[in-house]
Amino acid sequence: MADFDLPLLDFDLFHNGTPEERLQLGEALVESFIKHGFVRLRNHGITDEMVQNIWKWEKKFFAMTEEQKLKIYHAPGPDPQRGWSKKGLETTSKLRKENYVGVDKSKTTLLDEKEHFDCGPKEETQFPNLFPDEDLPGFREFVYEYFEAAQNVCLDIMRACEVGFHMETGTLVEKCIPAASELRMLYYPEVAVETLKKGLIKRAWPHTDFGIITLLFQDGLGGLECEDRRKPFSFAPVPVNPGENVMVVNTSDTFTRWTNKVVTGGLHQVNTPPGLQNQQDGSIPERYSSVFFFKAHRGASVGPIKHFVTEENPAHFPDITALDFHREMTKILY
Ligand SMILES: O=C(O)CCC(=O)C(=O)O
Ligand SMILES: [Fe+2]
């Protein structure tokens, strides 16, 4: 099979291009979402400085002692995740049980080798955020600054999708205000090749995310893989683009529902990084990544939007609220 090639688009055209360029950008974005469930963007609106600060704060956060992190421990449950989740808590393999051929899931759980920090919007009152204010002053302020920037980029991507789908302006954006997104910082500890070879642990098992779209930055090590849809459930590495500020965007389950399967969520996993896959012993280095799960506002319906319901493509999903859908999905993870 020819090399897998994930489109890399210049998002600046959406803001500063001619009307034709704006339309072309919107259409190319939608085309990549339909074809791959993924796209890569340059000039996306998150500055180089902010990306460097993400890495700086992630390193500081995960370097805290277990005792410090336990002060903001996330208690598993169906509600949106807040604070620190330790290794082994969230299990992505539970989301796609049907895809694990040859694994007896009644005898074993396929675990994720990762820990993470999650938080919601600054204005959050329903599901309060948890911050290590005493142990890590300045962290909360940075996280909120990045949250706001990422939320704005996502709203712009929704505007570009409205253009690309030839939809009425505001149809997607109005379902995303007020913000209910989740920012996640991820740490994958160094792991022995021997452990990975047993096949029961992966950095993240194949899954789709629950929101509308997910923004992702990965460090220079890599390991994120997206489905190569020419052969279902086969995966190709998402390149790391050293020295260039590239954002990865994948479509998620809410988008599948809104678009009535015109777009389907991008299936992905975190695997042994490219270049290390033939390593027979020793260990795979630690890895950091940053994920922003862009969500619909909690009361918005995640049922199909009229624009995507036709005689040939009748509604595939019921009208339930974004919060009910989120709870349904999070429950599966634990
Ligand atoms: O770390 C990554 O590259 C991906 C993480 C991910 O897929 C998730 O947290 O949903
Ligand atoms: Fe994911």
PDB file of N, CA and C and ligand atoms in Angstrom, residues 114 184 186 188 207 209 216 218 224 268 270 287 289 291 293, ligand 1:
ATOM      1  N   LYS A 114      -0.826   5.064  31.185  1.00  0.00           N
ATOM      2  CA  LYS A 114      -0.806   6.528  31.128  1.00  0.00           C
ATOM      3  C   LYS A 114      -1.402   7.123  32.407  1.00  0.00           C
ATOM      4  N   ARG A 184      -6.916  18.149  28.537  1.00  0.00           N
ATOM      5  CA  ARG A 184      -6.223  17.009  29.159  1.00  0.00           C
ATOM      6  C   ARG A 184      -4.728  17.090  28.910  1.00  0.00           C
ATOM      7  N   LEU A 186      -1.347  14.695  29.266  1.00  0.00           N
ATOM      8  CA  LEU A 186      -1.088  13.257  29.381  1.00  0.00           C
ATOM      9  C   LEU A 186       0.379  12.960  29.571  1.00  0.00           C
ATOM     10  N   TYR A 188       2.905   9.505  29.633  1.00  0.00           N
ATOM     11  CA  TYR A 188       3.077   8.062  29.446  1.00  0.00           C
ATOM     12  C   TYR A 188       4.455   7.714  30.000  1.00  0.00           C
ATOM     13  N   HIS A 207      -9.492   3.780  19.919  1.00  0.00           N
ATOM     14  CA  HIS A 207     -10.752   4.356  20.398  1.00  0.00           C
ATOM     15  C   HIS A 207     -11.088   5.589  19.584  1.00  0.00           C
ATOM     16  N   ASP A 209     -12.847   9.536  20.378  1.00  0.00           N
ATOM     17  CA  ASP A 209     -13.166  10.410  21.508  1.00  0.00           C
ATOM     18  C   ASP A 209     -14.663  10.742  21.464  1.00  0.00           C
ATOM     19  N   LEU A 216      -4.805  18.082  19.233  1.00  0.00           N
ATOM     20  CA  LEU A 216      -3.744  17.309  19.872  1.00  0.00           C
ATOM     21  C   LEU A 216      -2.350  17.800  19.487  1.00  0.00           C
ATOM     22  N   GLN A 218       1.609  16.408  20.201  1.00  0.00           N
ATOM     23  CA  GLN A 218       2.418  15.349  20.811  1.00  0.00           C
ATOM     24  C   GLN A 218       3.866  15.809  20.841  1.00  0.00           C
ATOM     25  N   LEU A 224       1.389   8.481  18.295  1.00  0.00           N
ATOM     26  CA  LEU A 224      -0.028   8.543  17.931  1.00  0.00           C
ATOM     27  C   LEU A 224      -0.195   7.910  16.551  1.00  0.00           C
ATOM     28  N   HIS A 268      -8.177   6.092  16.712  1.00  0.00           N
ATOM     29  CA  HIS A 268      -6.739   6.280  16.947  1.00  0.00           C
ATOM     30  C   HIS A 268      -6.266   5.493  18.153  1.00  0.00           C
ATOM     31  N   VAL A 270      -2.379   4.959  20.776  1.00  0.00           N
ATOM     32  CA  VAL A 270      -0.998   5.390  21.022  1.00  0.00           C
ATOM     33  C   VAL A 270      -0.148   4.139  21.144  1.00  0.00           C
ATOM     34  N   ARG A 287       6.662   9.758  27.428  1.00  0.00           N
ATOM     35  CA  ARG A 287       6.065  10.588  26.380  1.00  0.00           C
ATOM     36  C   ARG A 287       5.041  11.543  27.000  1.00  0.00           C
ATOM     37  N   SER A 289       1.788  14.326  25.943  1.00  0.00           N
ATOM     38  CA  SER A 289       0.944  14.873  24.890  1.00  0.00           C
ATOM     39  C   SER A 289      -0.107  15.777  25.527  1.00  0.00           C
ATOM     40  N   VAL A 291      -4.102  17.221  24.937  1.00  0.00           N
ATOM     41  CA  VAL A 291      -5.318  16.944  24.197  1.00  0.00           C
ATOM     42  C   VAL A 291      -6.397  17.927  24.638  1.00  0.00           C
ATOM     43  N   PHE A 293     -10.411  18.186  24.284  1.00  0.00           N
ATOM     44  CA  PHE A 293     -11.661  17.576  23.822  1.00  0.00           C
ATOM     45  C   PHE A 293     -12.711  18.685  23.704  1.00  0.00           C
TER      46      PHE A 293
HETATM   47  O1  LIG B   1      -1.522  10.940  23.586  1.00  0.00           O
HETATM   48  C1  LIG B   1      -2.048  10.932  22.478  1.00  0.00           C
HETATM   49  O2  LIG B   1      -1.378  11.170  21.450  1.00  0.00           O
HETATM   50  C2  LIG B   1      -3.512  10.592  22.305  1.00  0.00           C
HETATM   51  C3  LIG B   1      -4.326  10.593  23.563  1.00  0.00           C
HETATM   52  C4  LIG B   1      -5.755  10.215  23.335  1.00  0.00           C
HETATM   53  O3  LIG B   1      -6.113   9.676  22.327  1.00  0.00           O
HETATM   54  C5  LIG B   1      -6.798  10.503  24.369  1.00  0.00           C
HETATM   55  O4  LIG B   1      -6.460  10.864  25.510  1.00  0.00           O
HETATM   56  O5  LIG B   1      -7.997  10.384  24.033  1.00  0.00           O
END
